[in-house]
Amino acid sequence: MSAQTQTRRITAPEIRARKGGEPIVCLTAYDAPMARLLDPHCDLLLVGDSVGMVVHGLDSTIGVTLDMMILHGQAVMRGAKRALVTVDMPFGSYEKSPQQAFENAARILSETGCQAIKIESGTYAAETIDFMAQRSIPVMGHIGLRPQAALADGGFKAKGRTRAERQKVIDEAMATADAGAFAIVVEGVAEDLALEITQKVPVPTIGIGASAACDGQVLVTQDMLGVFEWTPKFVKRYDNQAERTTAAVQRYAEEVRDRSFPATAQVYTMTRQDG
């Protein structure tokens, strides 16, 4: 097998072609070691602006910068060899104009080597998505609950619970697809609304707090691994790493204090001198 075959990545058109087919597996990644572990099992790795909260301890994603996203995108690209890597465009990096969005997206692509970018796509973003897609930048949309809009919305609130709001989310989805996005993240909407959107748009939907009927699913990796004490309602914990890590660190601390670590197996000895 050639090196080129070994490192061939899934592409945006291939993800687009999965509409209605085998569900798309997606998780977030922010560093090389985790990307290396996730890569064999995921079709798509999202370098989400959730890195601000998950890794940097911010209260929201608003404080995330373009330089932060590029730094973490570079790390993930070093760890992942197969999955399509998509990098979030942070708040303030694309809203001003399509030209601003293109310039910053081009910087992300060129400096990280990733295969696509993602933007939170209200109906206002259709022109921006079209502008970038026409200039060969693969764009993933994000509708429903949009974390970057948390200040305007008064927090992280599910969307589509009233008739008017429901239609607004559908309009966002249709505008995002029509503008040329190759896939759409659908976050925090009622199950029946996610199903309706999935049936109406011609591109894959990737649900998070949506419906199993979506064309794929994404979760924040640290949430599904049980790193935090609290997780959103839509998260299923597949592990409890917080508990296991705490136990491991406790054992380490005990062994350091009673001087049982390092033991013989963990120390070096002088080599034998000849003569």
Short mmCIF file of C-alpha atoms in Angstrom, two decimals:
data_model
loop_
_atom_site.label_atom_id
_atom_site.label_comp_id
_atom_site.label_asym_id
_atom_site.label_seq_id
_atom_site.Cartn_x
_atom_site.Cartn_y
_atom_site.Cartn_z
CA MET A 1 0.00 0.00 0.00
CA SER A 2 1.44 3.38 -1.00
CA ALA A 3 1.89 6.30 1.39
CA GLN A 4 -0.66 8.24 -0.66
CA THR A 5 -3.27 5.49 -0.19
CA GLN A 6 -2.52 5.22 3.51
CA THR A 7 -3.07 8.92 4.15
CA ARG A 8 -6.05 9.52 1.84
CA ARG A 9 -8.65 11.57 3.65
CA ILE A 10 -12.41 11.60 3.39
CA THR A 11 -13.47 14.63 1.35
CA ALA A 12 -16.33 17.10 1.59
CA PRO A 13 -18.00 15.72 -1.59
CA GLU A 14 -17.84 12.24 -0.06
CA ILE A 15 -19.56 13.50 3.08
CA ARG A 16 -22.14 15.26 0.89
CA ALA A 17 -22.79 11.99 -0.94
CA ARG A 18 -23.65 10.24 2.33
CA LYS A 19 -27.08 11.93 2.40
CA GLY A 20 -29.61 9.27 3.30
CA GLY A 21 -26.92 6.60 3.50
CA GLU A 22 -24.65 5.25 6.21
CA PRO A 23 -24.77 7.64 9.21
CA ILE A 24 -21.84 10.04 9.50
CA VAL A 25 -19.81 9.67 12.70
CA CYS A 26 -18.42 12.95 14.03
CA LEU A 27 -16.71 14.02 17.26
CA THR A 28 -14.82 17.12 18.34
CA ALA A 29 -11.03 17.14 18.56
CA TYR A 30 -8.70 19.84 19.84
CA ASP A 31 -5.27 18.18 20.03
CA ALA A 32 -3.10 15.62 18.26
CA PRO A 33 -3.24 12.72 20.77
CA MET A 34 -7.04 12.71 20.92
CA ALA A 35 -7.33 13.16 17.14
CA ARG A 36 -5.08 10.11 16.70
CA LEU A 37 -7.41 8.02 18.89
CA LEU A 38 -10.62 9.23 17.23
CA ASP A 39 -9.44 9.14 13.63
CA PRO A 40 -9.94 5.41 12.88
CA HIS A 41 -13.55 5.54 14.07
CA CYS A 42 -14.80 8.91 12.80
CA ASP A 43 -15.71 10.17 9.35
CA LEU A 44 -15.40 13.79 10.39
CA LEU A 45 -13.49 15.53 13.18
CA LEU A 46 -14.71 18.97 14.19
CA VAL A 47 -12.24 21.41 15.69
CA GLY A 48 -15.05 23.26 17.41
CA ASP A 49 -14.93 26.68 18.97
CA SER A 50 -16.19 24.74 21.99
CA VAL A 51 -12.44 24.46 22.63
CA GLY A 52 -12.80 27.78 24.45
CA MET A 53 -15.00 26.17 27.09
CA VAL A 54 -13.65 22.60 27.04
CA VAL A 55 -9.91 23.35 27.02
CA HIS A 56 -9.48 27.02 27.96
CA GLY A 57 -12.13 27.27 30.66
CA LEU A 58 -14.12 30.12 29.12
CA ASP A 59 -17.78 30.63 29.99
CA SER A 60 -18.82 30.71 26.34
CA THR A 61 -17.36 30.50 22.84
CA ILE A 62 -17.40 34.28 22.35
CA GLY A 63 -13.80 34.75 23.53
CA VAL A 64 -12.33 32.26 21.07
CA THR A 65 -9.98 33.82 18.52
CA LEU A 66 -8.96 32.91 15.00
CA ASP A 67 -5.41 32.24 16.19
CA MET A 68 -6.73 29.78 18.78
CA MET A 69 -8.72 27.90 16.16
CA ILE A 70 -5.71 27.73 13.84
CA LEU A 71 -3.44 26.47 16.62
CA HIS A 72 -5.83 23.66 17.57
CA GLY A 73 -6.57 22.90 13.91
CA GLN A 74 -2.87 22.40 13.26
CA ALA A 75 -2.63 20.00 16.21
CA VAL A 76 -5.60 17.93 15.08
CA MET A 77 -4.25 17.70 11.55
CA ARG A 78 -1.02 16.24 12.92
CA GLY A 79 -2.97 13.51 14.70
CA ALA A 80 -5.65 12.65 12.14
CA LYS A 81 -4.85 10.93 8.85
CA ARG A 82 -8.20 9.67 7.57
CA ALA A 83 -11.15 11.73 8.81
CA LEU A 84 -12.23 14.97 7.19
CA VAL A 85 -11.17 17.79 9.53
CA THR A 86 -13.44 20.83 9.77
CA VAL A 87 -12.43 23.93 11.74
CA ASP A 88 -14.96 26.33 13.26
CA MET A 89 -14.79 29.99 12.32
CA PRO A 90 -15.01 31.87 15.64
CA PHE A 91 -17.32 34.74 16.52
CA GLY A 92 -16.39 37.94 14.68
CA SER A 93 -14.33 36.25 11.97
CA TYR A 94 -17.01 36.01 9.26
CA GLU A 95 -20.07 38.12 10.08
CA LYS A 96 -18.86 41.49 8.73
CA SER A 97 -18.84 40.57 5.05
CA PRO A 98 -18.37 37.65 2.66
CA GLN A 99 -14.93 39.04 1.85
CA GLN A 100 -13.91 38.98 5.53
CA ALA A 101 -15.19 35.43 5.81
CA PHE A 102 -13.30 34.28 2.72
CA GLU A 103 -10.03 35.83 3.84
CA ASN A 104 -10.22 34.25 7.30
CA ALA A 105 -11.40 30.90 5.95
CA ALA A 106 -8.55 30.88 3.45
CA ARG A 107 -6.14 31.55 6.28
CA ILE A 108 -7.54 28.62 8.28
CA LEU A 109 -7.29 26.26 5.31
CA SER A 110 -3.77 27.32 4.34
CA GLU A 111 -2.30 27.41 7.85
CA THR A 112 -3.87 24.18 9.14
CA GLY A 113 -4.28 22.04 6.05
CA CYS A 114 -7.84 21.17 7.09
CA GLN A 115 -10.46 20.21 4.51
CA ALA A 116 -13.38 22.50 5.45
CA ILE A 117 -14.64 25.25 7.71
CA LYS A 118 -17.88 25.59 9.69
CA ILE A 119 -19.90 28.70 10.39
CA GLU A 120 -23.02 29.26 12.46
CA SER A 121 -25.51 30.00 9.73
CA GLY A 122 -28.55 32.11 10.34
CA THR A 123 -30.36 33.15 7.17
CA TYR A 124 -28.08 36.19 7.04
CA ALA A 125 -25.12 33.88 6.34
CA ALA A 126 -26.43 32.48 3.04
CA GLU A 127 -24.61 35.10 0.99
CA THR A 128 -21.39 34.38 2.86
CA ILE A 129 -21.68 30.63 2.38
CA ASP A 130 -22.34 31.09 -1.34
CA PHE A 131 -19.39 33.49 -1.68
CA MET A 132 -17.01 30.98 -0.10
CA ALA A 133 -18.44 27.90 -1.82
CA GLN A 134 -18.10 29.62 -5.21
CA ARG A 135 -14.44 30.15 -4.38
CA SER A 136 -13.72 26.48 -3.61
CA ILE A 137 -14.00 26.60 0.18
CA PRO A 138 -16.04 23.68 1.55
CA VAL A 139 -18.48 25.08 4.11
CA MET A 140 -20.44 23.27 6.81
CA GLY A 141 -23.41 25.15 8.25
CA HIS A 142 -24.76 25.16 11.81
CA ILE A 143 -28.41 25.93 12.60
CA GLY A 144 -30.79 25.75 15.53
CA LEU A 145 -29.08 26.40 18.84
CA ARG A 146 -26.09 28.53 17.87
CA PRO A 147 -23.61 28.96 20.77
CA GLN A 148 -22.16 32.16 19.29
CA ALA A 149 -25.62 33.72 19.59
CA ALA A 150 -25.93 32.87 23.30
CA LEU A 151 -25.61 36.50 24.40
CA ALA A 152 -28.47 37.59 22.13
CA ASP A 153 -30.57 34.55 23.04
CA GLY A 154 -30.03 34.85 26.79
CA GLY A 155 -28.18 31.58 27.09
CA PHE A 156 -27.94 28.17 25.47
CA LYS A 157 -31.58 27.50 24.65
CA ALA A 158 -33.21 24.86 22.45
CA LYS A 159 -34.78 26.23 19.28
CA GLY A 160 -37.97 25.59 17.35
CA ARG A 161 -40.38 25.32 20.30
CA THR A 162 -42.89 27.83 18.89
CA ARG A 163 -44.46 27.81 15.43
CA ALA A 164 -42.69 31.00 14.39
CA GLU A 165 -39.34 29.84 15.71
CA ARG A 166 -39.81 26.45 14.11
CA GLN A 167 -40.25 28.06 10.69
CA LYS A 168 -37.20 30.23 11.30
CA VAL A 169 -35.03 27.15 11.89
CA ILE A 170 -36.39 25.51 8.73
CA ASP A 171 -35.64 28.70 6.80
CA GLU A 172 -32.08 28.68 8.18
CA ALA A 173 -31.62 25.09 7.03
CA MET A 174 -32.97 25.68 3.54
CA ALA A 175 -30.96 28.87 3.06
CA THR A 176 -27.78 27.14 4.26
CA ALA A 177 -28.25 24.19 1.90
CA ASP A 178 -29.26 26.35 -1.07
CA ALA A 179 -26.17 28.52 -0.56
CA GLY A 180 -23.87 25.54 -1.08
CA ALA A 181 -23.01 24.06 2.32
CA PHE A 182 -21.96 20.41 2.00
CA ALA A 183 -23.48 19.47 5.39
CA ILE A 184 -25.38 21.11 8.24
CA VAL A 185 -25.04 20.69 12.00
CA VAL A 186 -28.51 20.77 13.57
CA GLU A 187 -28.24 21.57 17.28
CA GLY A 188 -30.76 21.68 20.10
CA VAL A 189 -34.06 21.26 18.27
CA ALA A 190 -37.07 19.02 18.84
CA GLU A 191 -36.85 15.53 17.37
CA ASP A 192 -39.69 16.00 14.91
CA LEU A 193 -38.24 19.29 13.68
CA ALA A 194 -34.83 17.69 13.11
CA LEU A 195 -36.56 14.92 11.14
CA GLU A 196 -38.46 17.46 9.04
CA ILE A 197 -35.27 19.39 8.27
CA THR A 198 -33.42 16.20 7.38
CA GLN A 199 -36.18 15.26 4.95
CA LYS A 200 -36.30 18.72 3.36
CA VAL A 201 -32.64 19.57 2.78
CA PRO A 202 -30.58 17.82 0.09
CA VAL A 203 -27.38 17.76 2.16
CA PRO A 204 -26.52 15.64 5.21
CA THR A 205 -27.69 16.82 8.62
CA ILE A 206 -25.44 16.11 11.59
CA GLY A 207 -27.42 16.16 14.80
CA ILE A 208 -26.43 17.24 18.28
CA GLY A 209 -29.39 17.30 20.61
CA ALA A 210 -31.61 16.61 17.62
CA SER A 211 -32.77 13.28 16.17
CA ALA A 212 -31.39 9.84 15.42
CA ALA A 213 -33.02 10.36 12.02
CA CYS A 214 -30.33 12.91 11.14
CA ASP A 215 -27.74 11.79 8.61
CA GLY A 216 -25.05 11.75 11.30
CA GLN A 217 -24.27 12.67 14.88
CA VAL A 218 -21.69 14.82 16.65
CA LEU A 219 -20.85 15.23 20.33
CA VAL A 220 -18.17 17.06 22.26
CA THR A 221 -15.71 14.24 22.93
CA GLN A 222 -15.01 15.25 26.52
CA ASP A 223 -18.75 15.23 27.24
CA MET A 224 -19.31 11.71 25.94
CA LEU A 225 -16.20 10.47 27.76
CA GLY A 226 -17.44 11.84 31.09
CA VAL A 227 -14.67 14.37 31.72
CA PHE A 228 -17.04 16.91 33.30
CA GLU A 229 -19.43 16.59 36.23
CA TRP A 230 -22.29 18.15 34.24
CA THR A 231 -23.24 17.46 30.64
CA PRO A 232 -26.18 18.61 28.50
CA LYS A 233 -29.36 16.53 28.36
CA PHE A 234 -28.57 15.28 24.86
CA VAL A 235 -25.22 13.73 25.81
CA LYS A 236 -24.85 10.01 26.47
CA ARG A 237 -21.81 9.27 28.62
CA TYR A 238 -19.82 6.34 27.28
CA ASP A 239 -17.23 6.53 30.05
CA ASN A 240 -16.48 8.27 33.34
CA GLN A 241 -12.98 9.58 32.77
CA ALA A 242 -13.27 12.14 35.55
CA GLU A 243 -13.74 9.37 38.10
CA ARG A 244 -11.04 7.12 36.65
CA THR A 245 -8.55 9.98 36.32
CA THR A 246 -9.18 11.10 39.89
CA ALA A 247 -8.57 7.55 41.14
CA ALA A 248 -5.34 7.26 39.14
CA VAL A 249 -3.99 10.60 40.38
CA GLN A 250 -4.90 9.66 43.94
CA ARG A 251 -2.89 6.42 43.66
CA TYR A 252 0.06 8.35 42.22
CA ALA A 253 -0.04 10.91 45.04
CA GLU A 254 -0.16 8.15 47.65
CA GLU A 255 2.82 6.34 46.12
CA VAL A 256 4.88 9.51 45.89
CA ARG A 257 4.19 10.30 49.54
CA ASP A 258 5.02 6.81 50.79
CA ARG A 259 8.06 6.64 48.49
CA SER A 260 6.91 3.50 46.70
CA PHE A 261 7.18 5.43 43.41
CA PRO A 262 9.50 5.43 41.62
CA ALA A 263 10.30 1.74 42.20
CA THR A 264 13.16 -0.29 40.74
CA ALA A 265 11.39 -0.69 37.40
CA GLN A 266 11.22 3.08 36.92
CA VAL A 267 14.84 4.07 37.76
CA TYR A 268 18.14 3.83 35.93
CA THR A 269 21.24 2.07 37.23
CA MET A 270 24.89 2.74 36.50
CA THR A 271 26.28 0.68 33.60
CA ARG A 272 29.09 -1.74 34.38
CA GLN A 273 32.55 -0.25 33.83
CA ASP A 274 35.11 -2.48 32.07
CA GLY A 275 38.78 -2.63 33.09
#
